[in-house]
XYZ file of C-alpha atoms in Angstrom:
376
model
C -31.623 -11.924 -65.949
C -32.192 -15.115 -63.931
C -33.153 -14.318 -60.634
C -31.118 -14.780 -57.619
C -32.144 -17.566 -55.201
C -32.758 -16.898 -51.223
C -33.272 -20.100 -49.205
C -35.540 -19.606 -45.847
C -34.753 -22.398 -43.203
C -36.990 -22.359 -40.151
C -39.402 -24.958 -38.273
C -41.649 -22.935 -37.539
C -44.050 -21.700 -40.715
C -45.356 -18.157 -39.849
C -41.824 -17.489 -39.898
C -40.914 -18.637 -42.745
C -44.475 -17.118 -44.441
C -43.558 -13.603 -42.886
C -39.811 -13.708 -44.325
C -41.373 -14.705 -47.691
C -43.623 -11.680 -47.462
C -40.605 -9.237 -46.521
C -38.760 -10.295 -49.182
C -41.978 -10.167 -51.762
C -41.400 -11.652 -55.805
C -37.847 -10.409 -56.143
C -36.097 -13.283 -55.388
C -37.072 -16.952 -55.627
C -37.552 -18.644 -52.594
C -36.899 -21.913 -51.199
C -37.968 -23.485 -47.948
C -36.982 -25.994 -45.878
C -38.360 -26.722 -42.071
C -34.977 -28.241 -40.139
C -31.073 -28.310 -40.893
C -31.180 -31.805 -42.343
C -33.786 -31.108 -45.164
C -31.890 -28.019 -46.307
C -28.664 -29.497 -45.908
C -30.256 -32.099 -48.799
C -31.781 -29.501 -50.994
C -28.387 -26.796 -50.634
C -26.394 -29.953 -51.849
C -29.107 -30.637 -54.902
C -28.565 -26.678 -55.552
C -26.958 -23.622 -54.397
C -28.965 -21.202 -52.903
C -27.372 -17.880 -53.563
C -28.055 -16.912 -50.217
C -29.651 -18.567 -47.078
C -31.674 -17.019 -43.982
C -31.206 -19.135 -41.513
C -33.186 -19.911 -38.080
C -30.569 -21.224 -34.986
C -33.011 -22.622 -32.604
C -34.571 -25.965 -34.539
C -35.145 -29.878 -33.301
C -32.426 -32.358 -34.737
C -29.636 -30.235 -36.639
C -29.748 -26.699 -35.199
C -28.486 -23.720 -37.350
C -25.026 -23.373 -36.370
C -24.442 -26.954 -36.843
C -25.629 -26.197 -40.538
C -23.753 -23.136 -40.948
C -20.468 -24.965 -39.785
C -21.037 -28.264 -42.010
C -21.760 -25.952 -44.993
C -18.876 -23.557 -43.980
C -16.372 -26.991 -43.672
C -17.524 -27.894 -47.479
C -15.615 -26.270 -50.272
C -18.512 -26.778 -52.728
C -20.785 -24.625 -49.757
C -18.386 -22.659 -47.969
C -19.111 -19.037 -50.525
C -23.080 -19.203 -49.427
C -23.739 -16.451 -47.645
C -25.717 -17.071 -44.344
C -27.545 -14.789 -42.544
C -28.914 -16.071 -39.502
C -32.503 -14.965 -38.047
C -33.267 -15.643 -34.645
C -34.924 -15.173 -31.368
C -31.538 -15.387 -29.934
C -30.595 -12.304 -28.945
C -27.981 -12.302 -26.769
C -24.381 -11.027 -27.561
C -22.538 -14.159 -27.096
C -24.980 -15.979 -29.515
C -24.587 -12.806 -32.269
C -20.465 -13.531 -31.770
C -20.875 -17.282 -32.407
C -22.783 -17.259 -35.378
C -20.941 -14.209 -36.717
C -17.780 -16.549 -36.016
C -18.977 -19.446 -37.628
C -19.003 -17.455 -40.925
C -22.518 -15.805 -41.252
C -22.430 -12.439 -42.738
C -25.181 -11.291 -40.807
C -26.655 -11.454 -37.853
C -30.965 -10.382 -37.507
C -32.946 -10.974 -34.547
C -36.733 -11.499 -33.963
C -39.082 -9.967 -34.261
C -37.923 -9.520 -37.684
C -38.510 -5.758 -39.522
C -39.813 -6.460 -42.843
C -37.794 -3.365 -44.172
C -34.197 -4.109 -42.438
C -34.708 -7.744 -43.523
C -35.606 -6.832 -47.153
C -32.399 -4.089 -47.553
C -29.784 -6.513 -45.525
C -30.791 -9.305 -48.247
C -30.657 -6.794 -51.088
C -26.954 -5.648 -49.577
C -25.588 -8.870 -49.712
C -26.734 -10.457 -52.401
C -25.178 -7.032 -54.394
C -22.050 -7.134 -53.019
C -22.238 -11.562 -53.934
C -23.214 -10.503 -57.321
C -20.370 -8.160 -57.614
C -17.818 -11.044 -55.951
C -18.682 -13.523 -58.489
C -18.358 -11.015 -61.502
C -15.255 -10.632 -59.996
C -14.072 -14.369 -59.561
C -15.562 -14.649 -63.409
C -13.306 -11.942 -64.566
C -10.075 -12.873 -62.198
C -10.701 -16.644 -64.106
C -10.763 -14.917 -67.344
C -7.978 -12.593 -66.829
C -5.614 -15.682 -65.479
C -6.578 -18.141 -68.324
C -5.703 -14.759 -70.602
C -2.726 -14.597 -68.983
C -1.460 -18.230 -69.574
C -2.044 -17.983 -73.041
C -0.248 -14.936 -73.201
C 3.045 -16.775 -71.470
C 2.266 -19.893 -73.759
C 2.501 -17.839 -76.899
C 4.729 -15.411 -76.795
C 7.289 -17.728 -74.976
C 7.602 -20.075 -78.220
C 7.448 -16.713 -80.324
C 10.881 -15.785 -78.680
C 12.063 -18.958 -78.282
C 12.123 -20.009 -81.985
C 14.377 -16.774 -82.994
C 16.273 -17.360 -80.023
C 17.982 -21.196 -81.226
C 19.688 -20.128 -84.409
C 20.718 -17.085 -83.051
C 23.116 -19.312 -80.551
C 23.489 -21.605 -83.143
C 25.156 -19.400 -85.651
C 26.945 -17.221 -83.085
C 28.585 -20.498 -81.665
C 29.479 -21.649 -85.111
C 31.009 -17.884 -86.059
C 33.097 -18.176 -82.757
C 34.454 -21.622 -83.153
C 35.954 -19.741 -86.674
C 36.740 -16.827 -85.851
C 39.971 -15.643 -84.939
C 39.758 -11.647 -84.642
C 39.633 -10.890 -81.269
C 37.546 -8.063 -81.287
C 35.100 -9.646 -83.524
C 35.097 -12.445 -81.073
C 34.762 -10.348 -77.891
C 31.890 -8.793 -79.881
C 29.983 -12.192 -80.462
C 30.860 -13.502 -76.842
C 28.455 -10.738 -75.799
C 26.154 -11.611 -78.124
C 26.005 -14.976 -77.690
C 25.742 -14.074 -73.530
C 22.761 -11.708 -73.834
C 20.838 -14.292 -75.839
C 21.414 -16.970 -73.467
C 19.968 -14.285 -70.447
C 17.443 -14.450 -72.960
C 16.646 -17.871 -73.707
C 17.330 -18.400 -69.728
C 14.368 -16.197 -69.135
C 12.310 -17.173 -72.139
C 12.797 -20.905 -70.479
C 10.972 -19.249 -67.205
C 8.163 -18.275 -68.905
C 7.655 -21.404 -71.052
C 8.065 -23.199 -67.389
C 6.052 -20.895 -65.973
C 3.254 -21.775 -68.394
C 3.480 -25.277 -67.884
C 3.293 -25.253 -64.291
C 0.138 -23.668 -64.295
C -1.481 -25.511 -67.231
C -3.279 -29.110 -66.007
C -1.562 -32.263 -66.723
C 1.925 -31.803 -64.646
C 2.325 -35.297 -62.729
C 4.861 -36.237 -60.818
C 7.442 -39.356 -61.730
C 8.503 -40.712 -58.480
C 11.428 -43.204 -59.107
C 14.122 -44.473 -56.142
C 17.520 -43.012 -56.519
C 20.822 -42.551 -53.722
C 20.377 -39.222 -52.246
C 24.282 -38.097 -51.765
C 25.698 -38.605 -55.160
C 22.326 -37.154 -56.423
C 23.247 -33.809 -54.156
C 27.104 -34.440 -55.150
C 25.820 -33.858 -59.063
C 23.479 -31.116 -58.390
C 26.356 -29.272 -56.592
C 28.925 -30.003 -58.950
C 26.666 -28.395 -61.790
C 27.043 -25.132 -59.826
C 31.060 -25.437 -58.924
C 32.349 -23.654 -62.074
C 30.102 -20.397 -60.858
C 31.088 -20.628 -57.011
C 34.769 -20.414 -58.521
C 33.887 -18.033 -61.170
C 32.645 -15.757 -58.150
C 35.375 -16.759 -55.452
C 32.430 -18.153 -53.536
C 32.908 -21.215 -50.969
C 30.354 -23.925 -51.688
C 29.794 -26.696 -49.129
C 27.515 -29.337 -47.926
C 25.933 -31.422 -44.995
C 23.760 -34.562 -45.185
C 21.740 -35.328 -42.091
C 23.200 -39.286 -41.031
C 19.406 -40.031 -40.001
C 18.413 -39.800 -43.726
C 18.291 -42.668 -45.272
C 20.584 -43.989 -48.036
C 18.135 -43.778 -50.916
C 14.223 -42.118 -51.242
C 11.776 -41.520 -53.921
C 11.134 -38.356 -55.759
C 10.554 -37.027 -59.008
C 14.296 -36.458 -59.574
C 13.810 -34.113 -62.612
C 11.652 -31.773 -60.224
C 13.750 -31.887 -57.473
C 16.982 -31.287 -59.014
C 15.146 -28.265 -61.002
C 14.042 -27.211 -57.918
C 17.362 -27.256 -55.896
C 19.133 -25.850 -58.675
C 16.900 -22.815 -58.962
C 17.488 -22.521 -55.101
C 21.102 -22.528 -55.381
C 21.385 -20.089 -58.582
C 19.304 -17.760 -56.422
C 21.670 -18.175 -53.625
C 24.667 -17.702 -56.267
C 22.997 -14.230 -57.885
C 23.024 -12.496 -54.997
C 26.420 -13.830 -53.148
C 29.476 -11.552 -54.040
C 32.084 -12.945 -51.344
C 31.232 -15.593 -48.300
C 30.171 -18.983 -49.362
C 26.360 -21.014 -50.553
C 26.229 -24.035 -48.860
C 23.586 -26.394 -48.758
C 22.141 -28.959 -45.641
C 19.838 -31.710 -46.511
C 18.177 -32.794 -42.934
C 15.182 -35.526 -41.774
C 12.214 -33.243 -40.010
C 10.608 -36.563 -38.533
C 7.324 -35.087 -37.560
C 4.833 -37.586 -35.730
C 3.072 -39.294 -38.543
C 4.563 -37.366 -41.720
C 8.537 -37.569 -41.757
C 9.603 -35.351 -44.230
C 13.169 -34.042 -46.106
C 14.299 -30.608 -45.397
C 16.738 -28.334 -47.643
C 18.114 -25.554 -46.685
C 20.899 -22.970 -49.123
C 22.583 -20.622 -47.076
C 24.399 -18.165 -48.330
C 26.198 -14.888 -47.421
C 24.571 -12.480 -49.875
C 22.420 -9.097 -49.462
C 20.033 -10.855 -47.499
C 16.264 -9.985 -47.327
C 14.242 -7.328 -45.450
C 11.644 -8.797 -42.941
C 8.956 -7.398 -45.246
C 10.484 -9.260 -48.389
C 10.253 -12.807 -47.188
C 6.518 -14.198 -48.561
C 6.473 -11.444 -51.329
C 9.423 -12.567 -53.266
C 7.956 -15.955 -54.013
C 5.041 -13.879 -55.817
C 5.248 -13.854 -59.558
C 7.632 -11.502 -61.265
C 8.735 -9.886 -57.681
C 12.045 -9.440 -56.656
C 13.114 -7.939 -53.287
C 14.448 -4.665 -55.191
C 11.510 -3.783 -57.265
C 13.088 -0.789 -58.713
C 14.375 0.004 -62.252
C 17.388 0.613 -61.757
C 18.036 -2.608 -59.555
C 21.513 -4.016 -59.404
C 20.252 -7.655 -60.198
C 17.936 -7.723 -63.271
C 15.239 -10.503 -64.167
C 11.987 -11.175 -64.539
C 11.474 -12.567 -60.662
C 9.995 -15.646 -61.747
C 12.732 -18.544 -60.212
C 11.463 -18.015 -57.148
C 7.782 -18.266 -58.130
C 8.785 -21.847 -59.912
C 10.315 -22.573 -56.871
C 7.408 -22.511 -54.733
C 5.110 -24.285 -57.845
C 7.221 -26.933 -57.771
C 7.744 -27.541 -53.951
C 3.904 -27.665 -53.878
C 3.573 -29.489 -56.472
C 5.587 -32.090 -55.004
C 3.540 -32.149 -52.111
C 6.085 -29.203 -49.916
C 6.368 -26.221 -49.044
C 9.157 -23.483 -49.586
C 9.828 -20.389 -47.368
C 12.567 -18.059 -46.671
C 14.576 -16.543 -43.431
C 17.166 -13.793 -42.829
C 20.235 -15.533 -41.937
C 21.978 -14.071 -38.043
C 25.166 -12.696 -39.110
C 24.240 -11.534 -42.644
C 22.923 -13.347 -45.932
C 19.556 -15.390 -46.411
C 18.601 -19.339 -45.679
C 16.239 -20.853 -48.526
C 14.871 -23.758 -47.558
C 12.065 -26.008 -48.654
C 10.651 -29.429 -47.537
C 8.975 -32.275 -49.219
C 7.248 -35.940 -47.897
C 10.310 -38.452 -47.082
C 9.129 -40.831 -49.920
C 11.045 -44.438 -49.252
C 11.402 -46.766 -51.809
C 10.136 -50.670 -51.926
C 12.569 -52.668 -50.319
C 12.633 -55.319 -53.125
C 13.575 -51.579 -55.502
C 16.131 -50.245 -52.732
C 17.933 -53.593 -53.327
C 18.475 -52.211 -57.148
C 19.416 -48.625 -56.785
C 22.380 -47.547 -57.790
């Protein structure tokens, strides 16, 4: 087994030759004698853990520990600092700056030694982690990918047949019979499409296709897809555009509709009586004006504790068995891929009154003038 690498940065090199002695031939050292050279040689190659002095000329230790804390690529190197400083405040700032550890001089050999040997374990034991969390996830995917085309391929002439038995048909048991079956298989394929989108989402290679388009008549169609269910239910279904918006943006449209109408058949699921409506508003925020929706809705309305967890894969806000509202939980978690993929955020909010409010945001997008002049 390779061994594990301990950097030792101090300016001062009886320091640095008695930490090299605590720590004898089990790890292999590196040395460096101020912030800047270490900064170079961390950058050339991670150390798997650094000891760090505070007090040296030019870049001092903290201001290492907070450049390599800033930098993704250095942030997961543990840093213990070893110093002469010993006063509380000086132990709280370097403990705050994200050292592990905190060891003052004069250094015990022994304490040094076992802190190193503690930390690098429980590193060891975070990366085998990370390694297996990676492997698990990528397991996962492949799982979705696969047995989402498995179902899926059963799944078309199933409807196909059943919708060409129907249109024949003229018991009306027999058709009753088929109505069902053609309904459960659509649940099905419904769900079967969450998982293949699921997969997707997650896989590399999703870009966005930002093209100009009119925002109300865009909202009009995405609303008037979900009018035959608002009537079906009894359900009220309105809408408000903020005047501020302008006339037209750009978006990926295919996203954003996908996304809205997710929102809105959530909204729709769990509304028995009331109304969904939906209000498109401009949050013009100093340098980053961006589009807010919101879907209200009258339904059962969350618990305070339900509001992040529900956008966690395959969670809904009944987790029981026996739930009233069955699924697999995963519109929500599409809902929140997408809105970050397109650059948002999504969040929920228990409505005053009763019910819940949706909403999501993404970057106000305008298109070129010369391209506004075109949209229709």
């Amino acid at each position: 087994m390779k061994r594990q690498t301990v950097m030792i940065v101090d300016d001062t090199l009886s320091n640095i030759e008695l930490l090299s002695e605590s720590l004898g031939d089990e790890y292999e050292l590196i040395f460096a004698t101020s912030g800047a050279d270490a900064l170079e040689l961390i950058r050339a190659d991670k150390p798997d853990l650094l000891l760090l002095d505070v007090m040296m000329p030019g870049m001092d230790g903290y201001q290492l520990c907070t450049i390599l804390k800033g930098d993704p690529a250095t942030r997961d190197i543990p840093v213990i600092f070893v110093t002469a400083m010993c006063q509380e405040e000086d132990e709280i700032k370097g403990l705050e700056l994200g050292a592990i550890d905190y060891v003052t001089k004069p250094i015990s050999p022994h304490i040094v030694r076992a802190r190193v040997k503690n930390h690098l374990e429980l590193k060891r034991y975070r990366d085998l982690l990370e390694t297996l969390s990676m492997a698990a996830d990528r397991a996962k995917k492949e799982f979705l990918r696969s047995i989402s085309h498995e179902l899926r391929t059963p799944l078309t002439p199933i409807l196909g047949m059943t919708d060409l038995v129907l249109t024949s048909e003229e018991d009306d048991d027999k058709r009753k019979y088929l109505s069902l079956v053609q309904k459960a298989a659509m649940k099905l394929l419904g769900i079967v499409e969450d998982l293949i989108e699921t997969s997707r989402l997650e896989g590399e290679g999703v870009h966005l296709e930002n093209s100009p388009f009119l925002l109300r008549p865009f909202l009009e169609a995405v609303l008037g897809e979900s009018a035959a269910l608002a009537d079906g239910k009894g359900l009220e279904l309105g809408m408000s555009v903020d005047p501020a918006l302008p006339e037209a943006i750009s978006a990926d449209q295919k996203m954003l509709r996908k996304l809205l109408s997710m929102v809105l058949g959530n909204a729709f699921k769990f509304t028995s009586q009331g109304e969904v409506a939906l209000e498109v508003q401009l949050r013009d925020e100093a340098s980053s004006p961006r589009v807010r929706f919101s879907v209200l809705d009258t339904g059962i309305g969350l618990a305070q504790e339900d509001l992040a967890r529900i956008f966690n894969d395959f969670t809904q806000s009944d987790g029981s068995v026996t739930r009233a509202f069955p699924g697999l939980g995963l519109g929500l978690t599409l809902a929140r891929r997408i809105a970050e993929l397109m650059g948002g955020r999504i969040w929920a909010e228990a409505r005053p009154g009763g019910g819940s409010v949706f909403r999501f945001e993404i970057p106000l997008l305008l298109p070129d003038p010369a391209v506004n002049r075109t949209v229709a």
